[in-house]
Short mmCIF file of C-alpha atoms in Angstrom, two decimals:
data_model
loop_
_atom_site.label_atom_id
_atom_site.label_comp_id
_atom_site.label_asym_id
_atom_site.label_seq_id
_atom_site.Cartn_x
_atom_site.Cartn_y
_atom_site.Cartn_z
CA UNK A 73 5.39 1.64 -35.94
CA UNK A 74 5.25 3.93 -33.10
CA UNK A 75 8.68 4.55 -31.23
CA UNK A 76 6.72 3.47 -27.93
CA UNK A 77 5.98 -0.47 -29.96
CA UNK A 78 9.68 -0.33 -30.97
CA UNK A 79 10.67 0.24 -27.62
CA UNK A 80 8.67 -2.62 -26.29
CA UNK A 81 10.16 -5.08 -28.92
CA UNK A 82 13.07 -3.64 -27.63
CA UNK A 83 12.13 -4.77 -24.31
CA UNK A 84 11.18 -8.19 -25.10
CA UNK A 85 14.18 -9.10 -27.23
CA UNK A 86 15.76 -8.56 -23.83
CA UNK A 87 13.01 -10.55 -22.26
CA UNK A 88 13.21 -13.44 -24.26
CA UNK A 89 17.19 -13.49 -23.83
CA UNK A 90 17.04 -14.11 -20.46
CA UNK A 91 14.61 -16.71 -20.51
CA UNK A 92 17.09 -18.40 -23.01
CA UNK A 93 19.69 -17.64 -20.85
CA UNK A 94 17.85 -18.58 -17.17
CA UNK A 95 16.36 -21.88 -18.73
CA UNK A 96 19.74 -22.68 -20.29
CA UNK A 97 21.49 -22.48 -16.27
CA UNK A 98 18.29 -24.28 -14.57
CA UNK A 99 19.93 -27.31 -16.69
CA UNK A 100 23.31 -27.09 -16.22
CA UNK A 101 22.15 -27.28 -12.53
CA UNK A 102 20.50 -30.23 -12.87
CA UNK A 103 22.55 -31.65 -15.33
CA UNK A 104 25.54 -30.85 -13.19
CA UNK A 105 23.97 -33.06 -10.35
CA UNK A 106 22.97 -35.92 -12.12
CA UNK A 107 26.15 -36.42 -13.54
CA UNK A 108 27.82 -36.19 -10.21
CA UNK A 109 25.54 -38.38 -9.27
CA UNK A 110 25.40 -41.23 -12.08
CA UNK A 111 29.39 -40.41 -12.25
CA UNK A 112 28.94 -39.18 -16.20
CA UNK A 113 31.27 -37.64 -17.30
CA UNK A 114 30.24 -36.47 -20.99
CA UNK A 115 27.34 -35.36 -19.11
CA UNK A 116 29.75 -33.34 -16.92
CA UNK A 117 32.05 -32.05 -19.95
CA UNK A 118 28.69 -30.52 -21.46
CA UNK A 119 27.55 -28.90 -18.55
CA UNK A 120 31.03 -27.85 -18.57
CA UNK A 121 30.90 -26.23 -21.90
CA UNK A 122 27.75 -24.59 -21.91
CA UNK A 123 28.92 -21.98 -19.67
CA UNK A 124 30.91 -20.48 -22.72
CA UNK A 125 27.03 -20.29 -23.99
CA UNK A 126 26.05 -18.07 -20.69
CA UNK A 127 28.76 -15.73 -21.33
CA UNK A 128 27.72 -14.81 -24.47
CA UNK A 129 23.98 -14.40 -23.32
CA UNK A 130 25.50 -12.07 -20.21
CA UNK A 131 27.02 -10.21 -23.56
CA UNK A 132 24.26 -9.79 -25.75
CA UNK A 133 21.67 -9.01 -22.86
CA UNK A 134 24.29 -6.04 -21.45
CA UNK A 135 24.85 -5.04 -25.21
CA UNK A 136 20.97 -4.61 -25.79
CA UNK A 137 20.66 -3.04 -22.18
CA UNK A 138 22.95 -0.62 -22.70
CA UNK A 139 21.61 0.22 -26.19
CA UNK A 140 18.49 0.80 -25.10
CA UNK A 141 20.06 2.96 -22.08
CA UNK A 142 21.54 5.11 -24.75
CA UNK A 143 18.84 5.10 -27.56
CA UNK A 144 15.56 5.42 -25.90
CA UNK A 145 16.55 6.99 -22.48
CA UNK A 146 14.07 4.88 -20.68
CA UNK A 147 12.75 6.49 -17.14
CA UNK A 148 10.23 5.45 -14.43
CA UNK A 149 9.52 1.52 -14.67
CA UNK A 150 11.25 1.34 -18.00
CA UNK A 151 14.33 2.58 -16.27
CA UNK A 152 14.02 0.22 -13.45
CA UNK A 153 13.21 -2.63 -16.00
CA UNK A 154 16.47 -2.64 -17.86
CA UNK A 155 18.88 -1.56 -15.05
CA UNK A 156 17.45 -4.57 -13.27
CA UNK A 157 18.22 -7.01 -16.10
CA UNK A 158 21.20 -5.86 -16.35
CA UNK A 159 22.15 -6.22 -12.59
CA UNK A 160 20.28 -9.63 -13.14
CA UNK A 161 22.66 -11.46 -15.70
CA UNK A 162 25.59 -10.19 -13.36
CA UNK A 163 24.13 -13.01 -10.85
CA UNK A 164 22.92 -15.27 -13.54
CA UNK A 165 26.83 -15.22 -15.13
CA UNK A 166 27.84 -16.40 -11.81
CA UNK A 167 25.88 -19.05 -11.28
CA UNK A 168 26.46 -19.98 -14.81
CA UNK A 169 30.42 -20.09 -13.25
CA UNK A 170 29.61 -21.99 -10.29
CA UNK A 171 27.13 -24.56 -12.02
CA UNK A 172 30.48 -25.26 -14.39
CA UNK A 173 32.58 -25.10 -11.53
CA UNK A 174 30.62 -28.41 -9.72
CA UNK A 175 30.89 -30.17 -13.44
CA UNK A 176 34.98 -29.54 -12.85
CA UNK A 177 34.73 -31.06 -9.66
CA UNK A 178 32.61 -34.13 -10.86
CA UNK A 179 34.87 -34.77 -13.68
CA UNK A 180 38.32 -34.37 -11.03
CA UNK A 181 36.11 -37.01 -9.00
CA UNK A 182 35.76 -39.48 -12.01
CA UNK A 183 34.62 -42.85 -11.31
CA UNK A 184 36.14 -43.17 -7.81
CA UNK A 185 33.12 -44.39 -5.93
CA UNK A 186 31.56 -41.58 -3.37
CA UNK A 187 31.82 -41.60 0.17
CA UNK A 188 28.66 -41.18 1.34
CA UNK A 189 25.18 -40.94 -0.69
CA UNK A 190 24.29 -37.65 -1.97
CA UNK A 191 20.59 -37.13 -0.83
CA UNK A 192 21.39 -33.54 0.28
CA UNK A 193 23.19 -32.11 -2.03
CA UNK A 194 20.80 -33.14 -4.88
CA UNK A 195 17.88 -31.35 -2.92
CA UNK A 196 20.11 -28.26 -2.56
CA UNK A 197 20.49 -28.31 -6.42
CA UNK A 198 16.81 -28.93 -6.98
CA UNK A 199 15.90 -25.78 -4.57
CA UNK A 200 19.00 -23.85 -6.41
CA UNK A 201 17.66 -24.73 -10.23
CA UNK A 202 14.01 -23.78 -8.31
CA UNK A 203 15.18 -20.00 -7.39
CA UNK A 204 17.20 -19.35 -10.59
CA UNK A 205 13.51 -19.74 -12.03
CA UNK A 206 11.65 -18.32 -9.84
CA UNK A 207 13.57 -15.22 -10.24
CA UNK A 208 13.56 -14.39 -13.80
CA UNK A 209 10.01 -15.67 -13.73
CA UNK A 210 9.05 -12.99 -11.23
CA UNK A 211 10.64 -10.25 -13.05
CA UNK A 212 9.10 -11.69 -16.38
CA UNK A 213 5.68 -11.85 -14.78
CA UNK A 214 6.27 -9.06 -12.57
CA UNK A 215 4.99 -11.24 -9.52
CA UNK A 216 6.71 -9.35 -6.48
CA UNK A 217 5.34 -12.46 -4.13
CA UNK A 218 7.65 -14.95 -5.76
CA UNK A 219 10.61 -12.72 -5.88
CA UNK A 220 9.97 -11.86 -2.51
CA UNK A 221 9.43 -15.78 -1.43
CA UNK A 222 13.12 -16.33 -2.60
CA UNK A 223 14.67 -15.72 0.83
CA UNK A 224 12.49 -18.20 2.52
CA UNK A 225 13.35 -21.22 0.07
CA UNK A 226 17.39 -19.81 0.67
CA UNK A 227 16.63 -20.43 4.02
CA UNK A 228 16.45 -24.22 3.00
CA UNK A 229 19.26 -24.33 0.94
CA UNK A 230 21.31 -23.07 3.77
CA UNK A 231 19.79 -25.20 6.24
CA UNK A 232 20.65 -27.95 3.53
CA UNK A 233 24.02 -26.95 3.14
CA UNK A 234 25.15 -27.18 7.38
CA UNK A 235 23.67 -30.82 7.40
CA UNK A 236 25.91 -31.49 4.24
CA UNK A 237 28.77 -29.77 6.52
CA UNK A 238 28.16 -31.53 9.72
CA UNK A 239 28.04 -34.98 7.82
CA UNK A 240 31.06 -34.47 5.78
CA UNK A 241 32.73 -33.62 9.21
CA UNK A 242 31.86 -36.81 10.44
CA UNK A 243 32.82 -38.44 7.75
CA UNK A 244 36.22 -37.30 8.27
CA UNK A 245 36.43 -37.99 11.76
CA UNK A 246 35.31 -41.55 11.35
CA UNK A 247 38.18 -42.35 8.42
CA UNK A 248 40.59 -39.52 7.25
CA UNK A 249 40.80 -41.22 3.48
CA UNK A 250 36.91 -40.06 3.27
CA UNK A 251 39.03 -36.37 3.57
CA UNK A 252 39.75 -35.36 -0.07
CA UNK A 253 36.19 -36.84 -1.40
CA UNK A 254 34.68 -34.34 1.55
CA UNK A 255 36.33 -31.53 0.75
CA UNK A 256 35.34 -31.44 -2.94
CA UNK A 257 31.59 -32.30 -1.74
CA UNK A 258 31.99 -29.78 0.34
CA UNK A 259 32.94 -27.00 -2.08
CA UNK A 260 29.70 -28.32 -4.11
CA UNK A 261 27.95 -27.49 -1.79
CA UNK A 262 29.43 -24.30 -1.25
CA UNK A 263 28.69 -23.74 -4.78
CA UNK A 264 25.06 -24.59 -4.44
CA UNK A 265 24.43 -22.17 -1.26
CA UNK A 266 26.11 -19.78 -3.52
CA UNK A 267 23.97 -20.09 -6.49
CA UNK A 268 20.89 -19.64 -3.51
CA UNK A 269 22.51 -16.22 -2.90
CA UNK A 270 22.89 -14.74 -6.49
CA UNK A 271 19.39 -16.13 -7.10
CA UNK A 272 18.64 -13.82 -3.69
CA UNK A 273 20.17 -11.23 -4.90
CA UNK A 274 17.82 -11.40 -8.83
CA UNK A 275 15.72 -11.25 -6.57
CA UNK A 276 15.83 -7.83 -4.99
CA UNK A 277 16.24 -6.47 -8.04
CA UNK A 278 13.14 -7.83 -9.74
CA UNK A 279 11.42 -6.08 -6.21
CA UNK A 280 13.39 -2.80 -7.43
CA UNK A 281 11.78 -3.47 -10.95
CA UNK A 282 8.89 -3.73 -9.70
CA UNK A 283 8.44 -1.07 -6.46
CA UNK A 284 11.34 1.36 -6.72
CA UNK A 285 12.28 -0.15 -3.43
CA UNK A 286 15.48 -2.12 -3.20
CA UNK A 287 16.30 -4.67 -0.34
CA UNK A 288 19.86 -2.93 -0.27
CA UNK A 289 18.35 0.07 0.55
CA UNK A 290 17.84 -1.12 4.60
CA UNK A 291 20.91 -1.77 5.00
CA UNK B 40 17.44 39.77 7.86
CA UNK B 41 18.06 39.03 5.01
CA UNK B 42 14.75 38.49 2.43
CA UNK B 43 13.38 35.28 1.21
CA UNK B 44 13.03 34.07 -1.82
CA UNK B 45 11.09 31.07 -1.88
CA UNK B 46 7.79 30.47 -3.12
CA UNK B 47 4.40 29.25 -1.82
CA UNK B 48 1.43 29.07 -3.63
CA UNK B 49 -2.01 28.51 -2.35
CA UNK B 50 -5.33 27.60 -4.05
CA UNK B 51 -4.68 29.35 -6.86
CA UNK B 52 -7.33 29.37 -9.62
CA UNK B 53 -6.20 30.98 -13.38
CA UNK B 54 -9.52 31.88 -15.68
CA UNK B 55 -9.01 32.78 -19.10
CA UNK B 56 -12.65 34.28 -19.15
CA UNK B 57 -14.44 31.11 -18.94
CA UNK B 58 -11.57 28.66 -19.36
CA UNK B 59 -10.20 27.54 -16.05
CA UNK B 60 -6.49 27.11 -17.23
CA UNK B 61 -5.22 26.34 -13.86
CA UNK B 62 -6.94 24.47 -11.09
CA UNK B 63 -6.66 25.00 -7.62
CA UNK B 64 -2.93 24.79 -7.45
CA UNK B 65 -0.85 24.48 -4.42
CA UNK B 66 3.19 24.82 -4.60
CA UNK B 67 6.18 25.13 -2.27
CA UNK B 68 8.98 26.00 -4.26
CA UNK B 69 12.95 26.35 -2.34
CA UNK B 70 15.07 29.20 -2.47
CA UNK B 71 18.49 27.85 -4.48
CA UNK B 72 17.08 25.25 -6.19
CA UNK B 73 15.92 24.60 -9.71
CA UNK B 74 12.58 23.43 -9.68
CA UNK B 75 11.29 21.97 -13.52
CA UNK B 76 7.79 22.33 -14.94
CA UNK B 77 7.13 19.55 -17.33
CA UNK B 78 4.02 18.58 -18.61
CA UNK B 79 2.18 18.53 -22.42
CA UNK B 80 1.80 22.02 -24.44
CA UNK B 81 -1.35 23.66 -23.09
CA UNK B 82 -1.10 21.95 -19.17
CA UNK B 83 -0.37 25.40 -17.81
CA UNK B 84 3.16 25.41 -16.98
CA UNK B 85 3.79 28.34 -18.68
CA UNK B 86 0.43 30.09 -17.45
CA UNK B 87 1.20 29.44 -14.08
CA UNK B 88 5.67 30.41 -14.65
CA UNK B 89 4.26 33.88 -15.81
CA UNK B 90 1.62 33.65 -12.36
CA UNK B 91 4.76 34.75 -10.57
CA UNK B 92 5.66 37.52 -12.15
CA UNK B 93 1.77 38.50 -13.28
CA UNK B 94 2.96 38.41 -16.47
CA UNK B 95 -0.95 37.44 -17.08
CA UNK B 96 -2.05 40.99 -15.63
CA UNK B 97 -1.69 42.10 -19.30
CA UNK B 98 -4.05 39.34 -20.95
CA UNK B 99 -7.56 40.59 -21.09
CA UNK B 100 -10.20 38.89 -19.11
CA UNK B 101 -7.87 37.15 -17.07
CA UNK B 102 -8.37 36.42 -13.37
CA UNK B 103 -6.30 34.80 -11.05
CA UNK B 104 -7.35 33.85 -7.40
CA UNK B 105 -5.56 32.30 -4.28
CA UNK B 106 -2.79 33.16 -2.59
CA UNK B 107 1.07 33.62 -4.86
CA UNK B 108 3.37 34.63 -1.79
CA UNK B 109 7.25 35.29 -2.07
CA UNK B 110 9.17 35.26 1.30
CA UNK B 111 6.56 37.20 2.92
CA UNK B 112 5.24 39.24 0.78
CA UNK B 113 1.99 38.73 -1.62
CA UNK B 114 2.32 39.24 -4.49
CA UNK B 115 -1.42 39.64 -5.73
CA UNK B 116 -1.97 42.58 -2.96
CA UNK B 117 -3.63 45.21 -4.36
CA UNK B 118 -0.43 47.60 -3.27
CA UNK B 119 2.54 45.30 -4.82
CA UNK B 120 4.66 47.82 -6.89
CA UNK B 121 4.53 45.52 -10.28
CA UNK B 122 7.97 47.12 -11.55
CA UNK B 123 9.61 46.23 -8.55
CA UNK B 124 8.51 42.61 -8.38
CA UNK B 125 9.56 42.18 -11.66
CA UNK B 126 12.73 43.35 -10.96
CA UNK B 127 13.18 40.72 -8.24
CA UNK B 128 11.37 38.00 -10.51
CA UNK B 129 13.35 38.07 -14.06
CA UNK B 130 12.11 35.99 -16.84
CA UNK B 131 13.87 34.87 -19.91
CA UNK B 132 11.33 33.56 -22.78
CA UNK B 133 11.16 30.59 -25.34
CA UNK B 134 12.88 32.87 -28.10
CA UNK B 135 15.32 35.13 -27.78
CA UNK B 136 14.51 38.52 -27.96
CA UNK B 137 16.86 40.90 -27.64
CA UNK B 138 15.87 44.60 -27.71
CA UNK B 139 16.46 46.03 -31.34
CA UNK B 140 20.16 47.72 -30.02
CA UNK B 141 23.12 47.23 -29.08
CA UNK B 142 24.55 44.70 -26.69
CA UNK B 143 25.33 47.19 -24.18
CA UNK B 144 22.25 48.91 -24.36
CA UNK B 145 20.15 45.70 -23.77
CA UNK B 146 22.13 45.10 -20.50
CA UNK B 147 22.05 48.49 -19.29
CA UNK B 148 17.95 49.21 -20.37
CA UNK B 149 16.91 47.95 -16.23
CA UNK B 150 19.54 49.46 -14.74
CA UNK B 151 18.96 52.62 -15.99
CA UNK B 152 15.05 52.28 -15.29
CA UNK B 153 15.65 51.57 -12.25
CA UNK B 154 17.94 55.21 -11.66
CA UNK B 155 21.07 53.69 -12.44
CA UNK B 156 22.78 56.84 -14.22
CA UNK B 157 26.94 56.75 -13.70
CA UNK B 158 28.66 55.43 -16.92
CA UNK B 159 31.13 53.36 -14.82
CA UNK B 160 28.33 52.06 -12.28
CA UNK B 161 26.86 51.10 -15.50
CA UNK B 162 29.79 49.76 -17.00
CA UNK B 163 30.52 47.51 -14.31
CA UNK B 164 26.70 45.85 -14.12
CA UNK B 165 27.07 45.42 -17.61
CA UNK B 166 30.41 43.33 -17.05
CA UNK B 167 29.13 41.36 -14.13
CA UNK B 168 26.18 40.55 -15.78
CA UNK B 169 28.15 39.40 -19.06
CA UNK B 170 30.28 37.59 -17.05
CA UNK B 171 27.54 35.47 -15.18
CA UNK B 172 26.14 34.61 -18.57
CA UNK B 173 28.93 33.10 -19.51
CA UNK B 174 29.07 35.25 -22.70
CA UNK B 175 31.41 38.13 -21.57
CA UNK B 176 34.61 36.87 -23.80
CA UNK B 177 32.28 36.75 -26.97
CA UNK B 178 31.11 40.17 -26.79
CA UNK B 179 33.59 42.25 -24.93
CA UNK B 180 34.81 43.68 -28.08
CA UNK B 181 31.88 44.39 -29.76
CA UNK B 182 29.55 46.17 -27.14
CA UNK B 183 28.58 48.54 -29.22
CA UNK B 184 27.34 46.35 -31.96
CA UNK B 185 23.94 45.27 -32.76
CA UNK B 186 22.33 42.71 -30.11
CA UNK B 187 20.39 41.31 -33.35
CA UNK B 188 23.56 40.11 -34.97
CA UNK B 189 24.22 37.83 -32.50
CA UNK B 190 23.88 33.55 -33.43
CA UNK B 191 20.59 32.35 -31.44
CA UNK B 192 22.75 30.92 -28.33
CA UNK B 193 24.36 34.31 -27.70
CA UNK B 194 21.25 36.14 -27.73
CA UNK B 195 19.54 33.96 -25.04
CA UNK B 196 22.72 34.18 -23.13
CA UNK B 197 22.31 37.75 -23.61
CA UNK B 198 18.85 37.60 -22.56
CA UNK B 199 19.72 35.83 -19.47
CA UNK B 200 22.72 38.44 -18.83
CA UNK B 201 19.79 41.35 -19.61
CA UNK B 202 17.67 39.63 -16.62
CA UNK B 203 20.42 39.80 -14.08
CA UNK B 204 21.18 42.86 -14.72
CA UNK B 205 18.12 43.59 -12.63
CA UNK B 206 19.71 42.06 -9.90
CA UNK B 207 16.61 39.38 -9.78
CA UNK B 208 16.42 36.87 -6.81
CA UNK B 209 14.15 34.45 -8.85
CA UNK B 210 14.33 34.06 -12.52
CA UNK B 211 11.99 32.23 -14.48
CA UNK B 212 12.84 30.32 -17.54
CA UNK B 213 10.28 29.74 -20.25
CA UNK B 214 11.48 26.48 -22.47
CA UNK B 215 15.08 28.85 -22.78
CA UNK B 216 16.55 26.20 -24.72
CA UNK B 217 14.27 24.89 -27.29
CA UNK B 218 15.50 26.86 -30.00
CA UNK B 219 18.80 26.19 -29.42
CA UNK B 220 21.52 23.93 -30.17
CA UNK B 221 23.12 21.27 -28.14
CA UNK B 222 25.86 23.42 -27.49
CA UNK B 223 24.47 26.46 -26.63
CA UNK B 224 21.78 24.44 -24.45
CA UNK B 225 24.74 22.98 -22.68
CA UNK B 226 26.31 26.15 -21.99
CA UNK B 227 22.68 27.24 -20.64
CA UNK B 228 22.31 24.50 -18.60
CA UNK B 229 25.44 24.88 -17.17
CA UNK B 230 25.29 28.31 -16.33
CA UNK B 231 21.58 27.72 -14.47
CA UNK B 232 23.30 25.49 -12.10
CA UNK B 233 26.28 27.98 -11.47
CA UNK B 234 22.81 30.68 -11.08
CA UNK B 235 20.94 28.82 -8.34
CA UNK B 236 23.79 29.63 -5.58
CA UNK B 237 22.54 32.98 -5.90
CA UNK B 238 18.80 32.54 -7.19
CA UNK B 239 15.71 30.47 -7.35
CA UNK B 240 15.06 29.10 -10.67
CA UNK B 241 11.98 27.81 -12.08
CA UNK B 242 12.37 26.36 -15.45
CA UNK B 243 9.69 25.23 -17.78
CA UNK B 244 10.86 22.47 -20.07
CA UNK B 245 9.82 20.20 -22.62
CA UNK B 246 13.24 18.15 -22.28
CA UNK B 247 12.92 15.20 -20.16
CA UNK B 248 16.87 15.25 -19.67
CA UNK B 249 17.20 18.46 -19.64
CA UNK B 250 14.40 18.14 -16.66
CA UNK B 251 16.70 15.46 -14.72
CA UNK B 252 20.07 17.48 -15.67
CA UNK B 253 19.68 20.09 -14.25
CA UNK B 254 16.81 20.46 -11.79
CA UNK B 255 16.17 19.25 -8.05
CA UNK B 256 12.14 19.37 -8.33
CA UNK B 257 9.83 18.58 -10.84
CA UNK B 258 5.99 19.53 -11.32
CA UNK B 259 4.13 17.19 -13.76
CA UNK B 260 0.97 19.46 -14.92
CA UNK B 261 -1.34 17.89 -16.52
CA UNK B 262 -5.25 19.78 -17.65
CA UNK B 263 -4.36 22.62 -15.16
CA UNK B 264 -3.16 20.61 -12.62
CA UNK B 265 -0.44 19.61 -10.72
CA UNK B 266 -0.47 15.89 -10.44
CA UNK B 267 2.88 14.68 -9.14
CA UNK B 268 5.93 17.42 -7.38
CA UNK B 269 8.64 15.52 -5.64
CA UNK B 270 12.52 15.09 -5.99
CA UNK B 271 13.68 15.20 -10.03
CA UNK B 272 15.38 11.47 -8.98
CA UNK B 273 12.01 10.36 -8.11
CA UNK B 274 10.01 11.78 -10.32
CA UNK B 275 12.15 9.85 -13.38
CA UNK B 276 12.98 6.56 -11.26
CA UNK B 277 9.64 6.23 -9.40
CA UNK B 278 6.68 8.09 -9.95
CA UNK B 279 3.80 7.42 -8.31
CA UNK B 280 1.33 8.45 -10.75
CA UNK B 281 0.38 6.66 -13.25
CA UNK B 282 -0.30 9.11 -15.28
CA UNK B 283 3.51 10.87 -14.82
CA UNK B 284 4.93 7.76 -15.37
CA UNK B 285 2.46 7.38 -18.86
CA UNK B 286 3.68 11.10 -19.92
CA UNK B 287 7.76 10.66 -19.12
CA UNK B 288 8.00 7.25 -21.04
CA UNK B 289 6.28 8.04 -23.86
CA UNK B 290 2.55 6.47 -23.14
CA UNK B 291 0.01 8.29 -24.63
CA UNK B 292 -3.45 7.07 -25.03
#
């Protein structure tokens, strides 16, 4: 086998890891929602526990990064490749966090019945789970249009989360018992425009993969 | 005024009797800077290293045209004194080749060409030059000896002291570490950045790190040309060529 072919199985071991690892967080997303939602708790504990499972794909991804950093001395695109995905499962770790965080909140919620319905907040995680995929697809595919349409669909989520904020507010002002449910909406939410920005941020660096050019670099 | 030192080349065409080694090249190369020829064996880096010192003059049925100038000066004019550019352009080869005698002796061979006659003028360039090279504590005592009985990383250091001694404002660096160990490369490399306060360095090099260690330019030659020249960081994080990008990672084919 050539040392170029090892290098690209290399490559693709990495590759295939973060699929695993991206495909793994679009659930606990989603998973995370609907058992807020339907007020499940297992549901909740195993979104809860598969973050341990995240960690360990952050590990094994920057272990094979940084082996092939050392071993092969990959420059040009290869270069960019890897030092991307390894800037990439920095974010992905995080949302990993904040996608177990919102199962800790759903289970500290229980089966006390919500204060309002949750329209909002589900479309936020929909358009979160949406850009966590869209971004490791992009760098997969090397498709610099949808990593570069990721700021336009955070535009939504944001736009998403300030109606959550304004209603929650309301809520509030119309009976201050609705004030402890709110807050922990609120910091779901907060979560969810999060996970938007980390998903930004995979972003730029699948453009950097891809052009050389990173977002960062204008400002 | 002080001289310059930097190099510009323009249109220049190398024939090897019919074999058009390099093709209408065109260069700007910076005073105090390393600048790194990479490229496959037989792209013409070294053909066109030894361009600026007309190394070629001495290969029969070679012809070089264009324009080679250094500061101001021409150096393909038909009246450039050849002894005295090469005393302002040193070179230090692929192997090292120290003249069969002693240390001292190799140091002190330009000087002396070059009129160079008191024993403690001489004394002194042969220090300073030591020194530079980073090999002055490993030979002090034995000046007298044999330059052949040095190990393979003293004698390019010696080599390089040999080429100062000249008092060179460009040196030119044929592949000067490929025969060497890691240690003696490192104590090359690291003595090539200390030189290019003081000189312009060209380097030839078939060592991708060594390329991005130590220079700020690199050439990618490729059939005689020169297909990509931009910042080393560039070069190695973004080329724009395909085919520099193919060569540096390993694409061939």
């Amino acid at each position: 086998m050539s040392i170029r072919a090892k290098y690209e199985i290399e490559l693709k071991n990495v590759f295939d890891n973060l699929v695993l690892m991206c495909r793994s967080i679009e659930l606990m997303i989603e998973n995370g929602i609907k058992a807020l939602v339907n007020h499940d708790m297992e549901l909740a504990k195993e979104v809860y526990e598969e973050d341990k499972f995240i960690n360990r794909m952050e590990r094994d991804i920057e272990q094979n990064c940084l082996k092939i950093l050392l071993m092969e001395h990959p420059v040009a695109s290869d270069f960019r490749e890897v030092s991307a995905a390894l800037k990439m499962i920095t974010d992905l770790e995080r949302i990993g966090d904040q996608a177990r965080d919102i199962a800790e909140i759903t289970i500290q919620i229980g089966d006390k019945e919500h204060i309002k319905q949750l329209e909002h907040i589900k479309q936020m995680a929909e358009y979160a789970a949406k850009m966590v995929k869209d971004g490791v697809l992009a760098y997969i595919n090397r498709d610099l249009a949808l990593a570069k349409s990721l700021d336009d669909t955070d535009d939504n989520v944001d736009n998403l989360f300030n109606t959550v904020m304004a209603d929650l507010v309301e809520l509030i002002k119309q009976n201050p018992d609705n004030a402890e449910q709110a807050i922990m909406f609120m910091m779901i939410a907060k979560y969810l425009e999060r996970i938007g920005d980390h998903a930004v941020n995979i972003g730029e660096w699948v453009e950097y993969a891809i052009t050389g050019q990173h977002q960062g670099d204008n400002f | 005024m002080n001289k310059k030192y930097d190099i510009t080349v323009r249109n220049c065409n190398l024939f090897y009797k019919d074999f058009h080694a390099l093709k209408n090249l065109n260069i700007d190369i910076a005073e105090n800077e390393i600048t790194a020829f990479i490229g496959p064996s037989g792209c013409g880096k070294s053909s066109f290293l030894k361009v600026f010192n007309r190394m070629n003059d001495l290969i029969e049925g070679c012809k070089i045209t264009g324009e080679v100038i250094i500061g101001d000066m021409n150096i393909y004019d038909k009246d450039i004194d050849i002894t005295m550019l090469r005393k302002e352009v040193g070179m230090v080869f692929q192997k090292p080749n120290p003249f069969p005698m002693s240390i001292y002796d190799n140091i002190a061979f330009a000087p002396r060409t070059f009129g160079v006659k008191k024993k403690s003028e001489l004394d002194e360039i042969v220090e300073k030059s030591l020194r530079r090279a980073s090999i002055w504590d490993e030979v002090k005592d034995r000046l007298k000896k044999d330059a052949l009985g040095m190990s393979g990383g003293q004698q390019q250091r010696l080599c390089i002291a040999r080429a100062l001694a000249a008092s060179p404002k460009i040196l030119l660096m044929d592949e000067p570490t490929s025969a060497l160990d890691p240690i003696s490369t490192g104590k090359i490399e690291e003595l090539v950045n200390e030189l290019k306060e003081n000189y312009t360095i060209v380097i030839v090099t078939h060592n991708m790190q060594q390329a991005t260690r130590i220079s700020d330019k690199t050439a990618f030659f490729l059939l005689g040309e020169i297909i990509e020249y931009d910042k080393t960081e560039n070069i190695f994080s973004n080329p724009k060529d395909k085919r520099t990008e193919n060569y540096i990672s390993g694409r061939f084919g």
